[in-house]
Short mmCIF file of C-alpha atoms in Angstrom, two decimals:
data_model
loop_
_atom_site.label_atom_id
_atom_site.label_comp_id
_atom_site.label_asym_id
_atom_site.label_seq_id
_atom_site.Cartn_x
_atom_site.Cartn_y
_atom_site.Cartn_z
CA CYS A 1 106.45 164.92 143.85
CA LYS A 2 103.87 167.65 143.86
CA TYR A 3 101.76 169.66 141.48
CA LEU A 4 101.46 173.35 142.23
CA GLU A 5 98.51 175.61 141.54
CA SER A 6 100.74 178.19 139.94
CA THR A 7 99.57 181.68 140.83
CA LEU A 8 101.69 184.36 139.22
CA GLN A 9 102.58 187.35 141.36
CA CYS A 10 101.90 189.84 138.60
CA GLU A 11 99.02 190.80 136.38
CA ILE A 12 99.94 191.22 132.72
CA GLU A 13 97.41 192.48 130.22
CA ARG A 14 98.10 191.03 126.79
CA PRO A 15 96.05 190.42 123.66
CA HIS A 16 94.41 186.99 123.55
CA ASN A 17 96.29 186.18 120.34
CA MET A 18 99.62 187.78 121.07
CA LYS A 19 101.80 188.08 117.98
CA TYR A 20 105.53 188.67 117.81
CA ASN A 21 105.70 190.19 114.34
CA ASP A 22 104.54 193.75 115.13
CA ILE A 23 107.44 196.13 115.67
CA ASN A 24 105.09 198.61 117.35
CA VAL A 25 103.92 196.16 120.03
CA ARG A 26 106.72 194.92 122.24
CA PRO A 27 105.86 191.62 123.95
CA GLN A 28 105.47 191.56 127.71
CA ALA A 29 107.25 188.95 129.78
CA ILE A 30 106.23 187.48 133.11
CA PRO A 31 109.00 188.59 135.51
CA PRO A 32 111.05 185.70 136.90
CA ASP A 33 110.45 184.67 140.49
CA LEU A 34 114.15 184.41 141.34
CA ASP A 35 113.57 183.10 144.86
CA SER A 36 111.56 180.14 143.59
CA ILE A 37 114.11 178.82 141.08
CA PRO A 38 115.15 175.36 142.36
CA ASN A 39 118.62 174.62 143.69
CA PHE A 40 119.53 172.14 140.95
CA LEU A 41 119.28 174.98 138.44
CA ARG A 42 120.95 177.56 140.69
CA ALA A 43 124.00 175.31 140.98
CA ILE A 44 124.61 175.39 137.22
CA PRO A 45 127.24 178.07 136.43
CA GLN A 46 125.87 178.61 132.91
CA TRP A 47 123.44 181.51 133.03
CA VAL A 48 122.60 184.26 130.59
CA LEU A 49 120.07 187.06 130.50
CA TRP A 50 117.72 188.07 127.72
CA ARG A 51 115.66 190.95 126.40
CA TYR A 52 113.03 191.08 123.69
CA THR A 53 114.84 192.41 120.62
CA TRP A 54 113.40 193.18 117.20
CA LYS A 55 115.04 190.99 114.57
CA GLU A 56 114.76 192.23 111.01
CA ASN A 57 114.58 189.61 108.27
CA GLN A 58 116.43 191.17 105.34
CA THR A 59 115.33 188.49 102.88
CA ASP A 60 111.65 188.56 103.78
CA PRO A 61 110.62 191.57 105.94
CA SER A 62 107.24 189.95 106.62
CA LYS A 63 109.08 187.35 108.71
CA SER A 64 110.71 189.94 110.97
CA SER A 65 109.81 189.37 114.62
CA TRP A 66 110.68 189.88 118.27
CA SER A 67 113.35 187.44 119.45
CA LYS A 68 115.07 186.57 122.73
CA PRO A 69 118.84 186.60 122.06
CA PRO A 70 121.01 185.59 125.04
CA LEU A 71 122.85 188.45 126.72
CA GLN A 72 125.80 188.74 129.07
CA ALA A 73 125.56 190.43 132.45
CA ASN A 74 127.16 193.52 130.87
CA GLY A 75 124.39 193.70 128.25
CA LYS A 76 126.49 192.46 125.34
CA PHE A 77 125.37 189.48 123.29
CA ALA A 78 126.12 186.06 124.77
CA ASP A 79 126.59 182.80 122.90
CA SER A 80 125.11 179.47 124.00
CA THR A 81 128.29 177.78 122.72
CA ALA A 82 130.80 180.22 124.30
CA PRO A 83 131.30 179.57 128.06
CA HIS A 84 133.19 182.85 128.61
CA THR A 85 129.92 184.71 127.91
CA TRP A 86 127.99 182.91 130.66
CA ALA A 87 127.53 183.85 134.31
CA THR A 88 126.73 182.20 137.61
CA PHE A 89 123.19 182.27 138.91
CA ALA A 90 124.08 184.96 141.46
CA GLU A 91 125.73 187.12 138.79
CA ALA A 92 122.74 186.78 136.47
CA CYS A 93 120.30 187.68 139.26
CA LEU A 94 122.34 190.73 140.25
CA ALA A 95 122.51 191.94 136.65
CA TYR A 96 118.76 191.41 136.24
CA GLU A 97 117.91 193.36 139.40
CA LEU A 98 120.31 196.19 138.57
CA GLY A 99 118.90 196.31 135.07
CA LEU A 100 115.41 197.01 136.42
CA ARG A 101 116.67 200.50 137.36
CA SER A 102 118.11 201.19 133.92
CA THR A 103 116.57 202.45 130.70
CA GLN A 104 117.07 199.04 129.10
CA PRO A 105 116.08 196.42 131.67
CA PHE A 106 116.47 192.73 130.99
CA ASP A 107 113.28 190.74 130.49
CA GLY A 108 114.57 187.63 132.20
CA ILE A 109 117.29 185.05 132.72
CA GLY A 110 118.02 181.63 131.26
CA VAL A 111 120.27 178.62 131.62
CA VAL A 112 122.49 177.10 128.92
CA VAL A 113 122.22 173.32 128.50
CA THR A 114 125.37 171.33 127.68
CA PRO A 115 126.07 167.59 127.44
CA GLU A 116 128.15 167.72 130.63
CA LEU A 117 125.01 168.49 132.62
CA GLN A 118 123.35 165.26 131.48
CA MET A 119 120.10 167.23 131.45
CA ILE A 120 117.38 167.45 128.82
CA GLY A 121 115.55 170.71 128.34
CA ILE A 122 112.08 170.53 126.77
CA ASP A 123 110.38 173.62 125.39
CA LEU A 124 106.67 173.17 124.69
CA ASP A 125 105.27 176.05 122.69
CA ALA A 126 101.93 177.81 122.93
CA PRO A 127 99.26 176.87 123.66
CA ALA A 128 100.83 174.53 126.20
CA VAL A 129 99.52 176.71 129.05
CA THR A 130 96.37 178.77 129.46
CA MET A 131 96.33 181.51 132.07
CA ASP A 132 93.08 182.43 133.84
CA ASN A 133 93.16 184.95 136.70
CA GLY A 134 96.77 184.11 137.41
CA ARG A 135 96.25 180.34 137.43
CA ALA A 136 97.79 178.01 134.89
CA THR A 137 96.05 175.14 133.11
CA LEU A 138 98.07 172.77 130.94
CA SER A 139 96.86 171.63 127.54
CA ASP A 140 96.13 167.93 127.14
CA TYR A 141 99.35 167.46 125.20
CA ALA A 142 101.49 169.36 127.72
CA GLN A 143 99.91 167.39 130.55
CA SER A 144 100.65 164.11 128.76
CA VAL A 145 104.33 165.06 128.39
CA VAL A 146 104.58 165.97 132.08
CA ASP A 147 102.88 162.69 133.00
CA GLN A 148 105.34 160.71 130.88
CA CYS A 149 108.36 162.80 131.87
CA PRO A 150 107.68 164.14 135.38
CA GLY A 151 110.63 166.52 135.60
CA TYR A 152 110.71 170.07 136.88
CA ALA A 153 108.11 172.02 134.87
CA GLU A 154 107.49 175.76 134.82
CA ILE A 155 105.61 178.39 132.84
CA SER A 156 107.48 180.26 130.13
CA PRO A 157 107.85 184.09 130.12
CA SER A 158 104.91 184.45 127.71
CA GLY A 159 102.59 182.58 130.05
CA THR A 160 101.64 180.23 127.21
CA GLY A 161 104.60 177.82 126.98
CA LEU A 162 106.06 175.20 129.29
CA ARG A 163 109.66 174.31 130.13
CA ILE A 164 110.50 170.85 131.45
CA PHE A 165 113.86 169.65 132.77
CA ALA A 166 114.87 166.03 133.40
CA ARG A 167 118.07 164.01 133.61
CA GLY A 168 119.35 162.37 130.45
CA ILE A 169 120.80 163.11 127.05
CA ILE A 170 119.64 162.97 123.44
CA GLU A 171 121.75 162.53 120.35
CA ARG A 172 120.92 165.96 118.95
CA GLY A 173 118.48 168.79 119.40
CA ARG A 174 115.10 168.30 117.77
CA LYS A 175 112.45 170.84 116.82
CA PHE A 176 108.82 170.05 116.07
CA ASP A 177 105.61 172.05 115.82
CA GLU A 178 104.68 170.75 119.26
CA GLY A 179 107.96 171.61 120.98
CA GLU A 180 111.75 171.45 121.11
CA PHE A 181 114.19 169.11 122.84
CA TYR A 182 117.80 169.99 123.66
CA THR A 183 120.82 168.86 125.63
CA GLU A 184 123.30 171.29 124.10
CA GLY A 185 123.75 174.42 122.03
CA ARG A 186 120.72 176.25 123.41
CA TYR A 187 119.63 178.29 126.37
CA LEU A 188 116.19 178.02 127.93
CA THR A 189 114.47 180.89 129.70
CA ILE A 190 113.74 180.34 133.40
CA THR A 191 110.92 181.98 135.34
CA GLY A 192 110.63 180.02 138.60
CA ASN A 193 106.85 179.87 138.10
CA ALA A 194 106.62 176.13 138.62
CA VAL A 195 103.65 173.87 137.92
CA TYR A 196 105.39 170.61 138.86
CA VAL A 197 108.29 170.08 141.26
CA PRO A 198 109.62 166.52 141.66
CA ASP A 199 111.52 165.38 144.72
CA GLU A 200 114.42 164.70 142.35
CA LEU A 201 114.88 164.95 138.60
CA PRO A 202 113.89 161.69 136.89
CA GLU A 203 116.06 159.89 134.35
CA ALA A 204 114.25 160.49 131.08
CA THR A 205 116.57 159.49 128.21
CA GLU A 206 114.38 156.56 127.14
CA ILE A 207 110.99 158.22 127.52
CA VAL A 208 112.12 161.43 125.77
CA GLY A 209 113.45 159.26 122.95
CA GLN A 210 110.01 157.66 122.68
CA ILE A 211 108.29 161.07 122.65
CA ILE A 212 110.62 162.26 119.90
CA ALA A 213 109.99 159.07 117.91
CA SER A 214 106.23 159.59 118.16
CA LEU A 215 106.58 163.21 116.99
CA ASP A 216 108.74 162.02 114.10
CA GLN A 217 105.97 159.61 113.13
CA ILE A 218 103.33 162.35 113.35
CA ARG A 219 105.48 164.55 111.10
CA GLN A 220 105.86 161.73 108.57
CA ASP A 221 102.12 160.99 108.64
CA LYS A 222 101.30 164.66 108.02
CA ALA A 223 103.74 164.79 105.10
CA ALA A 224 102.21 161.64 103.60
CA ALA A 225 98.71 163.10 103.97
CA ARG A 226 99.79 166.31 102.22
CA ARG A 227 101.26 164.30 99.35
CA ALA A 228 98.06 162.28 99.06
CA ARG A 229 95.94 165.44 98.83
CA ALA A 230 98.22 167.15 96.31
CA PRO A 231 96.99 167.12 92.69
CA PRO A 232 98.94 164.84 90.36
CA ARG A 233 101.88 166.46 88.65
CA PRO A 234 101.40 167.00 84.90
CA GLY A 235 103.51 164.82 82.65
CA PRO A 236 105.93 166.21 80.10
CA ARG A 237 104.28 168.25 77.36
CA LEU A 238 104.38 166.69 73.89
CA ASP A 239 105.56 169.18 71.34
CA LEU A 240 104.32 167.78 68.01
CA ALA A 241 106.56 170.03 65.88
CA GLN A 242 109.68 168.97 67.76
CA ALA A 243 108.63 165.32 67.57
CA ALA A 244 108.17 165.53 63.80
CA ALA A 245 111.55 167.24 63.38
CA ARG A 246 113.23 164.46 65.35
CA ARG A 247 111.52 161.79 63.21
CA GLY A 248 112.89 163.26 59.98
CA PRO A 249 111.61 162.86 56.38
CA ARG A 250 111.50 159.05 56.41
CA ASP A 251 108.83 159.14 59.07
CA ALA A 252 106.73 161.69 57.16
CA PRO A 253 103.22 160.50 56.27
CA LEU A 254 102.79 159.13 52.72
CA LEU A 255 100.95 161.43 50.35
CA PRO A 256 98.38 159.97 47.99
CA SER A 257 99.64 159.32 44.45
CA ALA A 258 98.66 161.89 41.83
CA GLY A 259 98.17 159.20 39.11
#
């Protein structure tokens, strides 16, 4: 196993706090290093391409944002659950390179995970990685996940996230604030900008299950803390007029006698 001092072969200027909800500012992606993508991924015949695409939220326009929908080699939308829309690694690379000469180039490529692969894909969101002069530094949490699950790890297209691949399977995909875990129904972007390359992929079903269980507990603890801080709910309002009407005349107060 070896850690790599990942030095990206491109310089990308981006705001320190890059946001994806500004239609006028298209995100920049770190170009994939196709030659550095490991053989175990190349052998998977389940590749798609992607391009930053503005997604309008009709219900709440303030939640509109740039997304990364999977695309076929011909530029049409792909589907992470439809194998006929996937390509081989060679086909995806060719489409990416040809697209660089077009008016609508692809931003990158990705691999679709399925149960048949017996492979877990982990997507740790920003700020899992900090870039400084082309060198990557992992956050404490990202480093702890890599230490526990030493699979193939690489920097995401934004330069702030981390992808990890290991052997195994989980019952269903899980999404937390800290990251996402999948073995089916999703595609994960691939850049080839590795920070950790094991001699072989480790079996990680048990350890990933433990990580998910700990994140579940953190989520439950946060929810309990929010409930504890919330002000008490007011009880039902007592409407005196309605209460008197329900009591009826026999419950009316006695009036003092006139004599």
